[in-house]
Each structure stands twice: as structure tokens, then as C-alpha cells.
């Protein structure tokens, strides 16, 4: 591959000496009719390269690796008995003279929780060390295959001939600025949560779509319609500033750089739209990407967010309340991973400042992997917290603060977040800054409910914003021009609280 020879950034994530997954499929060479499961520690691969496959499991029964058939699959099985997507992937790998293939349902024991936990924590290495990831973009299950009947005219760019008074007649190409999104990102495969990190971590991806094949690496994006380069469209697969000259963390204050922050919230804004069969996988299916980020930045990963910028990350919100999808614990209430749907995070506004001090963050992993599934967690912060009587319905409304009223806009996290209602709700100020092109709010904070067991313990139920500068006094701040000033009264308003 010319990418391997010419693109240094595409080889950056590969480990030296060569790393292999626990198991690989030995698919032989062109003309061979069988495949076999190989345990790499017992039978080291004869060549250093392997490919991976991203696909949808679907609901149709399909062969999978079990404790009862691991020996049988190790002796060899006919390729013709595999589902079509797997057979097509073997053909693609052989076309690149690659002998080994990694497919999750055939390389991870599907009836062993211990093996699943071990292997799921290694996804960063499985995909980052592959030669290329094959993405079955438009198949809803393993039987759908990679290849489609196609018409060349469908992928030709539109051409318009225009003649200007002072110029000769010219040909202009018409491009769809959402070309990549419509044909790749919006396909059925990319609605699957696990696929998000698979395609980002792999150094190269071949997307097999309805009309054409797309190529993506850390350096380029190409397709049959644009074989030289596909320049337009958003690129999440650009990690170079994390490793290059742009420092991932500011030297003086050790904060995550603005680039690293913005890239991560782009990840979360996109990933949170994806679906997962098990809600408890919400952090597990992102753990490989989290490991990469932690390696690059040195920051501390806490429940889907980064410690050094935690006041900003805590300001995530949902456009409308999300039904609580599961009673199973996924993450602390202050983490975006605690809700089962799309979230949005704010951009950093240069003139805005955080209004809380983070004293402590503790998370409890379900296993030894702190980037994976959690069983508990809390954050201890010092900030200005005010309370009001619970109004019954949250939204844009006047809230009674002592003898005064304050106009707030409240966004609930989940529809039934108030099922166990308290007579009081609390408002913790997070960030304050002047209005900007990106936001009309000047103060953002958390809406909290107290836990019955202690007077200083809370759980998050939503986010609030303040639009009127006159109401900043309740939180001990004011604006002077575009500068945020702390008032002398603020010290009397501060409390140390714990949020679960």
C-alpha cells in the first residue's frame, strides 16, 4: 500500500515490536477453500499483517465462537459456509495479499464474560495495529455482503458550462458538501456505537457503500468518484495535532488544549447519536479511543470526560429530555454517558471562566479498566449553589430565590428524572462569560436534586442557563464589559458538595 510507504502519520499508532490480537482467522491464500482460527500465542502469524471487519450483527443466526466449538474452528472450516459479508472480506484481504482477518464474533468467545471483558479492553490495539479495516457500510447483518451492482454514472460529479462576458466558456463541477456524510456517515453501519471507534482507530478504512468504495486514512480521503482526493466534509479522523507540534495540553496550566477539547466533544456529539444493544457498553465501546487520547494528552479520563477541563465537560446538555432507557447503571449522573441518547457539549469561549473548583473525582470501574464499564463515581466541587422550591415542571421559568425571582432556562436530562421528586432543587453555577456568536447564555450550571442520605450530596437532573446579566448577582459574579468579575459577596455563597 502506498499509504503505508508514504504516510508517516498512518503508522503512528502501530506498536513496535508487532502486536497481535489474541486470536486471528487464518484465511490462507488465493485458491484455498478453508479458514481456521489461530491463537496467536500458540501459533504466531507467519506474516505481520491482518485486516479487521466492521459490520452489523443483525438478528439472523450466524456462526460465532463458543467454548464448545473453539477446537473445531481451529482445525479448519469451509469458507463457503461463512455468511456473505465474511466471505467477501476474505476476498478483499486476499486481494491485498493479507492472510489474516479479525472478526469479533469469531475471535472473541461469545459465551465467556471473562474473555469478552479482556478482549473489549484491547480494542484500541486490535484496530490501531491492523493494516486496514473493512467497513460493510450498507449491510444490516453478516449475510448482506460488501459488493453491490453499481452504475458509473451515479458517481460522476455534475458539470455545468458557464460563459462570462470577459471569459471564455468554462466547465464547473458541482459538489455536494455533504457527499461523505450522505454516502458514508449516514449509512446503517455507522449508526452502531461500536463502529465509531473502530473506524477512527484503524489507520486505514475501506467503506463499501451502495454506490462506490471510499478510502480513508489519517492522511487522505478518496473514493471512486474522486480518486485523487475528497477534500470537502468534516474529518474526525485527524489526530495529528495530538501527537505533533501542537501541544495536547497547555504547558503552564496543564489544561487540555483547545484543539484536543474540541476534537473530543466532536467525538461525543457524534458518538452519542449511535445505538448500542447494551446500554452498559456506552463507555466500553469508546474505551479504545479514550486510551489513545490519554496516551497522547496525559490527562485523566473520568467517565467519558477529561479532568483538566471538567467544568466545561460538565456543561453537556440534551436538546429535549431523553426517556430513561435502562435501570442498569452506566455512569454518574454528571456524565453524558448516564443518558441514553444524543448530547451536545459547549465550545470553549475564550473570555468565559469556570466558577467551580474540582477538589476530587472518583470513579469505580466494574473491571480493572478505568476507561470501561463503571459501577459508581462521584465528583467533589466547591462552587456557588442556590436553591428553590421544585416547580413541578422544569423549563424557561421564574424561580423563587429567597424573596426574589430569577429567570432561568432549564433543560432536563431525562423525562422521568423527577420521578422521585424532592421539594427543593438546587442550581450550581459552572461557567460564566459574555455572549458570543456561539451562545446567547452568559452563565451555565447544573440543576441538582439532593439525596436523602446527606445534606451535601446531590444528583444531576439537568442544565440551566442565565441570559440576563442582572441575575448574575445570585451566583456572586457580574460582567464588566466582556470581563467576568467575582463579587465580594461570592465567598459567602460557596459550598463544597458531592455529586453522584
Coordinates of C-alpha atoms in Angstrom, one line a residue:
X1 CA 0.0 0.0 0.0
X2 CA 1.4 3.4 -0.9
X3 CA -0.2 4.8 2.3
X4 CA 2.0 2.5 4.4
X5 CA 5.1 3.6 2.5
X6 CA 4.4 7.3 2.2
X7 CA 2.2 8.4 5.1
X8 CA 4.1 8.6 8.4
X9 CA 1.1 9.6 10.4
X10 CA -0.8 6.5 9.3
X11 CA 1.8 4.3 11.0
X12 CA 2.0 6.4 14.2
X13 CA -0.4 4.2 16.3
X14 CA 1.3 0.9 15.3
X15 CA 3.1 -0.8 18.1
X16 CA 6.7 -2.0 17.8
X17 CA 7.5 -4.8 18.0
X18 CA 4.5 -6.0 16.1
X19 CA 1.4 -6.6 18.3
X20 CA -1.2 -9.3 17.5
X21 CA -4.7 -9.9 18.9
X22 CA -5.3 -13.0 21.0
X23 CA -6.9 -14.8 18.0
X24 CA -6.9 -14.3 14.2
X25 CA -8.6 -16.1 11.3
X26 CA -6.1 -17.7 9.0
X27 CA -7.8 -17.3 5.6
X28 CA -5.0 -18.8 3.6
X29 CA -4.1 -17.6 0.1
X30 CA -5.9 -17.2 -3.1
X31 CA -7.4 -20.6 -4.1
X32 CA -7.6 -22.0 -0.6
X33 CA -11.1 -23.2 0.3
X34 CA -10.8 -23.3 4.1
X35 CA -10.1 -20.9 7.0
X36 CA -9.0 -21.7 10.6
X37 CA -8.9 -20.0 13.9
X38 CA -5.4 -19.3 15.2
X39 CA -4.4 -18.5 18.8
X40 CA -1.5 -16.1 18.2
X41 CA 0.4 -17.0 21.4
X42 CA 0.4 -20.7 20.4
X43 CA 0.8 -20.2 16.6
X44 CA 2.4 -16.9 15.8
X45 CA 1.2 -15.5 12.4
X46 CA 3.5 -16.2 9.5
X47 CA 3.2 -12.6 8.3
X48 CA 2.9 -9.3 10.2
X49 CA -0.3 -8.0 8.6
X50 CA -4.0 -8.5 9.4
X51 CA -7.3 -6.8 8.5
X52 CA -10.4 -6.2 10.6
X53 CA -14.1 -6.1 9.8
X54 CA -16.8 -3.6 10.9
X55 CA -20.3 -4.9 10.3
X56 CA -23.7 -5.1 11.9
X57 CA -24.6 -8.2 13.8
X58 CA -28.3 -8.1 12.9
X59 CA -30.8 -10.7 14.3
X60 CA -30.3 -13.5 11.8
X61 CA -28.5 -16.6 13.4
X62 CA -24.8 -16.8 12.4
X63 CA -21.7 -18.8 13.3
X64 CA -19.9 -17.5 16.4
X65 CA -17.0 -18.6 18.6
X66 CA -18.0 -20.6 21.7
X67 CA -16.1 -22.6 24.2
X68 CA -17.8 -25.7 22.7
X69 CA -16.5 -25.1 19.2
X70 CA -13.2 -23.4 19.6
X71 CA -11.3 -26.7 18.9
X72 CA -13.4 -27.4 15.9
X73 CA -12.9 -24.0 14.4
X74 CA -9.1 -24.3 15.0
X75 CA -8.9 -27.4 12.7
X76 CA -10.4 -25.6 9.7
X77 CA -13.8 -24.9 8.2
X78 CA -15.0 -24.3 4.6
X79 CA -15.1 -20.7 3.5
X80 CA -18.3 -21.4 1.6
X81 CA -20.2 -21.9 4.8
X82 CA -19.5 -18.4 6.2
X83 CA -22.0 -15.6 5.8
X84 CA -21.6 -13.5 2.6
X85 CA -20.0 -10.4 4.3
X86 CA -17.3 -12.6 5.9
X87 CA -16.6 -14.4 2.5
X88 CA -16.4 -11.0 0.7
X89 CA -14.0 -9.7 3.4
X90 CA -11.7 -12.7 2.8
X91 CA -11.7 -11.9 -0.9
X92 CA -10.7 -8.3 -0.1
X93 CA -8.0 -9.3 2.3
X94 CA -6.5 -11.8 -0.2
X95 CA -6.6 -9.1 -2.9
X96 CA -4.1 -7.2 -0.7
X97 CA -2.1 -10.4 -0.1
X98 CA -3.1 -10.3 3.6
X99 CA -3.5 -13.7 5.2
X100 CA -5.2 -12.9 8.5
X101 CA -8.5 -11.4 9.4
X102 CA -10.0 -10.3 12.7
X103 CA -13.8 -10.6 13.1
X104 CA -15.2 -10.0 16.6
X105 CA -17.8 -12.8 16.7
X106 CA -15.2 -15.4 15.5
X107 CA -12.2 -14.1 17.6
X108 CA -13.9 -13.4 20.9
X109 CA -15.6 -16.2 22.9
X110 CA -19.3 -15.1 22.9
X111 CA -20.2 -17.3 25.9
X112 CA -17.4 -16.1 28.2
X113 CA -17.9 -12.8 30.1
X114 CA -14.2 -13.0 31.2
X115 CA -13.0 -13.3 27.6
X116 CA -15.3 -10.5 26.4
X117 CA -14.1 -8.1 29.1
X118 CA -10.5 -8.9 28.3
X119 CA -10.8 -8.5 24.6
X120 CA -13.1 -5.5 24.6
X121 CA -10.5 -3.6 26.7
X122 CA -7.9 -4.3 23.9
X123 CA -9.9 -2.7 21.0
X124 CA -7.5 0.2 20.8
X125 CA -4.7 -2.2 19.9
X126 CA -6.8 -4.5 17.7
X127 CA -7.8 -1.8 15.3
X128 CA -4.8 0.5 15.6
X129 CA -2.4 -2.3 14.7
X130 CA -4.5 -3.6 11.7
X131 CA -3.4 -3.0 8.2
X132 CA -6.9 -1.9 7.2
X133 CA -10.4 -2.0 8.4
X134 CA -13.2 -3.3 6.1
X135 CA -16.5 -1.5 6.7
X136 CA -19.7 -3.2 5.4
X137 CA -21.5 0.2 5.3
X138 CA -24.8 -0.8 3.9
X139 CA -25.4 -4.4 5.1
X140 CA -27.8 -4.8 8.0
X141 CA -26.4 -8.2 9.0
X142 CA -23.5 -10.6 8.2
X143 CA -25.4 -12.0 5.2
X144 CA -25.7 -8.7 3.3
X145 CA -22.2 -8.8 1.7
X146 CA -19.9 -6.0 0.7
X147 CA -20.4 -5.6 -3.0
X148 CA -23.3 -4.1 -4.9
X149 CA -24.4 -3.7 -8.5
X150 CA -23.4 -0.2 -9.5
X151 CA -23.8 2.3 -12.3
X152 CA -20.8 4.5 -13.1
X153 CA -23.0 7.5 -14.0
X154 CA -24.2 7.6 -10.4
X155 CA -20.8 8.8 -9.0
X156 CA -19.9 11.2 -11.7
X157 CA -19.8 14.9 -10.5
X158 CA -22.3 17.2 -12.1
X159 CA -20.8 19.6 -14.8
X160 CA -22.2 23.0 -15.7
X161 CA -21.0 25.1 -18.6
X162 CA -20.9 28.8 -18.0
X163 CA -19.8 31.7 -20.1
X164 CA -18.9 35.0 -18.6
X165 CA -18.7 38.3 -20.6
X166 CA -15.0 38.7 -20.0
X167 CA -14.0 35.0 -20.0
X168 CA -14.3 32.1 -22.4
X169 CA -16.7 29.3 -21.7
X170 CA -15.7 27.2 -18.6
X171 CA -16.8 23.9 -17.1
X172 CA -17.7 23.9 -13.4
X173 CA -18.1 20.8 -11.3
X174 CA -20.9 20.8 -8.8
X175 CA -20.2 19.1 -5.5
X176 CA -22.5 18.1 -2.6
X177 CA -20.8 19.4 0.6
X178 CA -22.5 16.5 2.5
X179 CA -21.1 14.0 0.0
X180 CA -19.2 12.0 2.7
X181 CA -22.0 12.2 5.2
X182 CA -24.7 11.0 2.9
X183 CA -22.8 8.1 1.5
X184 CA -20.7 7.0 4.5
X185 CA -21.5 8.6 7.8
X186 CA -25.3 8.2 7.4
X187 CA -25.2 4.5 6.4
X188 CA -26.8 1.8 8.5
X189 CA -23.4 0.6 9.8
X190 CA -22.4 4.0 11.2
X191 CA -25.4 4.1 13.5
X192 CA -23.8 1.3 15.5
X193 CA -21.9 2.6 18.6
X194 CA -19.0 0.1 18.4
X195 CA -18.2 1.1 14.8
X196 CA -17.5 4.7 15.8
X197 CA -14.1 3.9 17.4
X198 CA -13.3 1.0 15.1
X199 CA -13.2 3.3 12.1
X200 CA -11.4 6.1 13.9
X201 CA -8.7 3.9 15.4
X202 CA -7.9 1.9 12.3
X203 CA -5.1 3.5 10.3
X204 CA -7.0 2.8 7.1
X205 CA -10.6 2.0 6.3
X206 CA -12.3 0.8 3.1
X207 CA -16.0 1.7 3.2
X208 CA -18.1 -0.5 0.9
X209 CA -21.2 1.7 0.3
X210 CA -24.2 1.4 -2.0
X211 CA -22.7 3.2 -5.0
X212 CA -18.9 3.1 -4.6
X213 CA -15.9 2.3 -2.4
X214 CA -14.5 5.0 -0.1
X215 CA -10.9 5.0 1.2
X216 CA -10.0 6.8 4.4
X217 CA -6.7 7.0 6.2
X218 CA -5.1 9.5 8.7
X219 CA -3.8 11.4 5.6
X220 CA -6.3 11.2 2.8
X221 CA -10.0 10.5 1.9
X222 CA -10.7 9.2 -1.6
X223 CA -13.4 7.4 -3.5
X224 CA -14.1 6.1 -7.0
X225 CA -15.9 9.4 -7.8
X226 CA -12.9 11.5 -6.6
X227 CA -9.9 9.2 -6.9
X228 CA -7.3 11.9 -6.3
X229 CA -8.7 13.4 -3.1
X230 CA -12.1 14.1 -1.5
X231 CA -11.4 17.5 0.1
X232 CA -14.8 18.6 1.4
X233 CA -16.7 17.4 4.5
X234 CA -15.8 17.2 8.2
X235 CA -12.8 15.0 9.2
X236 CA -12.9 13.4 12.7
X237 CA -10.1 11.1 11.7
X238 CA -7.3 13.7 12.2
X239 CA -5.3 13.1 15.3
X240 CA -2.0 14.6 14.1
X241 CA -2.2 17.7 16.3
X242 CA -2.5 15.4 19.3
X243 CA 1.0 14.0 18.5
X244 CA 2.6 16.8 16.6
X245 CA 3.8 20.3 17.2
X246 CA 0.5 21.4 18.8
X247 CA 0.8 20.5 22.5
X248 CA -2.2 18.4 23.6
X249 CA -2.0 20.2 27.0
X250 CA -1.0 23.8 27.8
X251 CA 2.4 23.8 29.4
X252 CA 1.5 26.5 32.0
X253 CA -1.9 25.4 33.4
X254 CA -1.8 21.8 32.2
X255 CA -5.2 22.2 30.7
X256 CA -6.3 20.1 27.7
X257 CA -5.6 22.2 24.6
X258 CA -8.5 23.8 22.9
X259 CA -7.9 21.6 19.8
X260 CA -7.9 18.4 21.9
X261 CA -11.1 19.6 23.8
X262 CA -12.9 20.5 20.6
X263 CA -12.0 17.2 18.9
X264 CA -13.2 15.2 21.9
X265 CA -16.6 17.0 22.0
X266 CA -16.9 16.4 18.3
X267 CA -16.4 12.7 19.1
X268 CA -19.0 12.7 21.9
X269 CA -21.6 14.8 19.9
X270 CA -21.3 12.2 17.1
X271 CA -20.9 9.0 19.2
X272 CA -23.9 9.8 21.4
X273 CA -26.2 9.6 18.4
X274 CA -25.2 6.0 17.8
X275 CA -27.1 2.9 19.1
X276 CA -25.9 0.2 21.4
X277 CA -27.6 -3.1 22.1
X278 CA -26.5 -2.9 25.8
X279 CA -26.7 0.5 27.5
X280 CA -23.8 -0.6 29.8
X281 CA -21.5 -0.6 26.8
X282 CA -21.7 3.2 26.4
X283 CA -18.2 3.8 27.8
X284 CA -16.8 0.4 26.9
X285 CA -17.4 1.0 23.2
X286 CA -15.4 4.2 23.5
X287 CA -12.6 2.9 25.7
X288 CA -10.1 2.3 22.8
X289 CA -10.4 5.9 21.8
X290 CA -10.1 7.1 25.4
X291 CA -6.9 5.1 25.8
X292 CA -5.4 6.7 22.7
X293 CA -6.4 10.2 23.9
X294 CA -4.9 9.5 27.4
X295 CA -1.7 8.3 25.8
X296 CA -1.5 11.5 23.7
X297 CA -2.5 14.1 26.3
X298 CA -1.6 12.6 29.7
X299 CA -4.9 13.9 31.0
X300 CA -7.0 11.9 33.5
X301 CA -10.1 10.2 32.0
X302 CA -13.2 10.3 34.1
X303 CA -16.5 8.8 32.9
X304 CA -16.2 9.9 29.3
X305 CA -14.6 13.3 30.1
X306 CA -11.2 14.8 30.9
X307 CA -10.3 16.0 34.4
X308 CA -8.4 19.2 33.4
X309 CA -11.4 20.7 31.6
X310 CA -14.1 19.1 33.8
X311 CA -16.1 22.3 34.4
X312 CA -16.6 22.6 30.6
X313 CA -17.3 19.0 30.1
X314 CA -20.0 19.0 32.9
X315 CA -22.0 21.5 30.8
X316 CA -23.3 18.9 28.4
X317 CA -27.0 19.0 27.6
X318 CA -29.7 17.3 25.6
X319 CA -31.9 19.1 23.1
X320 CA -35.0 17.6 24.7
X321 CA -35.5 15.2 27.6
X322 CA -34.5 11.6 26.8
X323 CA -36.6 8.6 28.1
X324 CA -34.5 6.8 30.6
X325 CA -33.6 3.7 28.6
X326 CA -32.4 1.3 31.3
X327 CA -32.4 0.8 35.1
X328 CA -28.8 -0.5 34.8
X329 CA -26.1 1.8 36.0
X330 CA -23.9 3.2 33.2
X331 CA -22.2 6.3 34.7
X332 CA -22.5 9.0 37.3
X333 CA -25.4 11.5 36.7
X334 CA -22.9 14.2 35.9
X335 CA -21.5 12.3 32.9
X336 CA -23.1 12.5 29.5
X337 CA -22.9 8.6 29.4
X338 CA -25.6 8.5 32.1
X339 CA -28.3 9.3 29.4
X340 CA -29.0 7.0 26.5
X341 CA -29.2 9.5 23.7
X342 CA -27.7 12.4 21.7
X343 CA -25.9 15.1 23.8
X344 CA -24.2 18.4 23.0
X345 CA -21.2 20.0 24.6
X346 CA -20.2 23.6 24.6
X347 CA -17.2 25.1 22.8
X348 CA -14.7 26.9 24.9
X349 CA -15.3 30.7 24.9
X350 CA -12.0 32.5 25.5
X351 CA -13.4 35.2 27.8
X352 CA -15.5 32.8 29.9
X353 CA -14.2 31.4 33.2
X354 CA -15.1 28.3 35.3
X355 CA -16.9 29.0 38.5
X356 CA -16.2 25.8 40.4
X357 CA -13.1 24.2 41.8
X358 CA -12.9 20.5 41.4
X359 CA -11.5 19.0 44.6
X360 CA -11.8 15.3 43.8
X361 CA -13.1 12.9 41.2
X362 CA -13.6 9.2 41.9
X363 CA -14.9 6.5 39.6
X364 CA -15.3 2.8 40.3
X365 CA -14.6 0.5 37.3
X366 CA -16.5 -2.7 37.1
X367 CA -13.3 -4.3 36.0
X368 CA -9.7 -3.2 36.2
X369 CA -10.2 -0.9 33.1
X370 CA -11.0 2.6 34.2
X371 CA -12.0 3.6 30.6
X372 CA -14.6 0.8 30.5
X373 CA -17.8 0.0 32.4
X374 CA -18.4 1.7 35.7
X375 CA -20.2 0.7 38.9
X376 CA -20.1 4.1 40.6
X377 CA -18.5 7.5 40.8
X378 CA -18.7 11.0 42.3
X379 CA -17.2 14.5 41.9
X380 CA -16.5 16.9 44.8
X381 CA -16.6 20.6 43.9
X382 CA -16.6 23.9 45.5
X383 CA -19.0 26.5 44.0
X384 CA -21.9 28.8 44.4
X385 CA -25.2 26.8 44.9
X386 CA -28.6 28.3 45.3
X387 CA -31.9 26.5 45.9
X388 CA -35.5 27.0 45.0
X389 CA -38.8 25.2 45.6
X390 CA -39.3 22.5 42.9
X391 CA -41.9 23.9 40.5
X392 CA -43.3 20.6 39.2
X393 CA -42.3 21.2 35.6
X394 CA -38.8 22.4 34.5
X395 CA -38.3 24.7 31.6
X396 CA -38.0 28.5 30.9
X397 CA -39.5 30.0 34.1
X398 CA -39.1 32.3 37.0
X399 CA -37.6 30.6 40.1
X400 CA -38.0 31.9 43.6
X401 CA -34.7 32.6 45.2
X402 CA -35.3 33.8 48.8
X403 CA -37.6 36.8 48.4
X404 CA -36.6 37.4 44.8
X405 CA -37.3 35.7 41.5
X406 CA -34.8 34.7 38.9
X407 CA -35.4 33.9 35.2
X408 CA -33.8 30.6 34.2
X409 CA -33.9 28.3 31.3
X410 CA -33.7 24.6 32.4
X411 CA -33.1 21.6 30.2
X412 CA -34.0 18.3 31.8
X413 CA -31.7 15.3 31.1
X414 CA -34.4 12.6 31.1
X415 CA -38.1 12.6 31.1
X416 CA -38.5 10.8 34.3
X417 CA -35.6 12.5 36.1
X418 CA -38.1 13.8 38.7
X419 CA -39.9 10.6 39.4
X420 CA -38.6 10.7 42.9
X421 CA -39.4 14.3 43.5
X422 CA -37.7 16.5 46.1
X423 CA -39.5 19.6 47.3
X424 CA -36.3 21.5 46.6
X425 CA -34.0 21.8 43.6
X426 CA -30.5 23.4 43.5
X427 CA -28.6 25.4 40.9
X428 CA -24.8 25.1 40.8
X429 CA -23.0 27.7 38.6
X430 CA -20.4 26.2 36.3
X431 CA -19.2 28.7 33.7
X432 CA -19.7 32.4 33.1
X433 CA -18.8 34.6 30.2
X434 CA -20.2 37.3 27.8
X435 CA -22.4 36.4 25.0
X436 CA -20.7 35.1 21.9
X437 CA -21.6 34.1 18.3
X438 CA -21.9 30.5 19.6
X439 CA -24.1 31.2 22.7
X440 CA -26.6 33.7 24.0
X441 CA -26.2 32.5 27.6
X442 CA -23.9 34.2 30.0
X443 CA -24.0 31.6 32.8
X444 CA -24.4 27.9 32.6
X445 CA -24.8 25.5 35.5
X446 CA -26.2 22.2 36.8
X447 CA -29.7 21.5 38.1
X448 CA -29.4 19.2 41.1
X449 CA -31.6 17.2 43.4
X450 CA -30.5 16.4 46.9
X451 CA -30.0 12.8 48.0
X452 CA -31.9 11.9 51.2
X453 CA -28.9 10.3 52.9
X454 CA -26.8 13.5 53.3
X455 CA -27.3 17.3 53.2
X456 CA -24.3 17.9 50.8
X457 CA -24.8 15.1 48.3
X458 CA -26.7 15.6 45.1
X459 CA -27.5 14.0 41.7
X460 CA -27.8 15.9 38.4
X461 CA -31.2 16.2 36.7
X462 CA -30.5 18.9 34.1
X463 CA -28.7 22.0 32.9
X464 CA -29.7 25.7 33.4
X465 CA -28.7 28.9 31.6
X466 CA -28.9 32.5 32.6
X467 CA -29.4 35.2 29.9
X468 CA -29.9 38.4 31.9
X469 CA -26.7 40.0 33.4
X470 CA -28.8 41.4 36.2
X471 CA -29.4 37.9 37.6
X472 CA -25.7 37.0 37.9
X473 CA -25.7 38.5 41.4
X474 CA -27.3 35.4 42.8
X475 CA -24.1 33.5 41.9
X476 CA -21.6 36.1 43.1
X477 CA -20.5 37.3 39.7
X478 CA -21.0 40.3 37.4
X479 CA -19.9 41.4 33.9
X480 CA -17.8 44.5 33.3
X481 CA -17.7 44.8 29.5
X482 CA -16.6 41.4 28.3
X483 CA -14.8 40.5 31.6
X484 CA -16.2 38.4 34.3
X485 CA -15.8 39.8 37.8
X486 CA -16.2 38.0 41.1
X487 CA -18.2 40.0 43.7
X488 CA -17.1 40.3 47.4
X489 CA -20.3 38.6 48.4
X490 CA -19.4 35.4 46.4
X491 CA -17.3 33.9 49.3
X492 CA -20.4 33.7 51.5
X493 CA -22.3 31.8 48.8
X494 CA -19.7 29.0 48.3
X495 CA -20.3 25.4 49.4
X496 CA -18.5 22.1 49.0
X497 CA -20.8 19.4 47.6
X498 CA -20.5 15.9 46.3
X499 CA -22.4 14.9 43.1
X500 CA -23.1 11.2 42.3

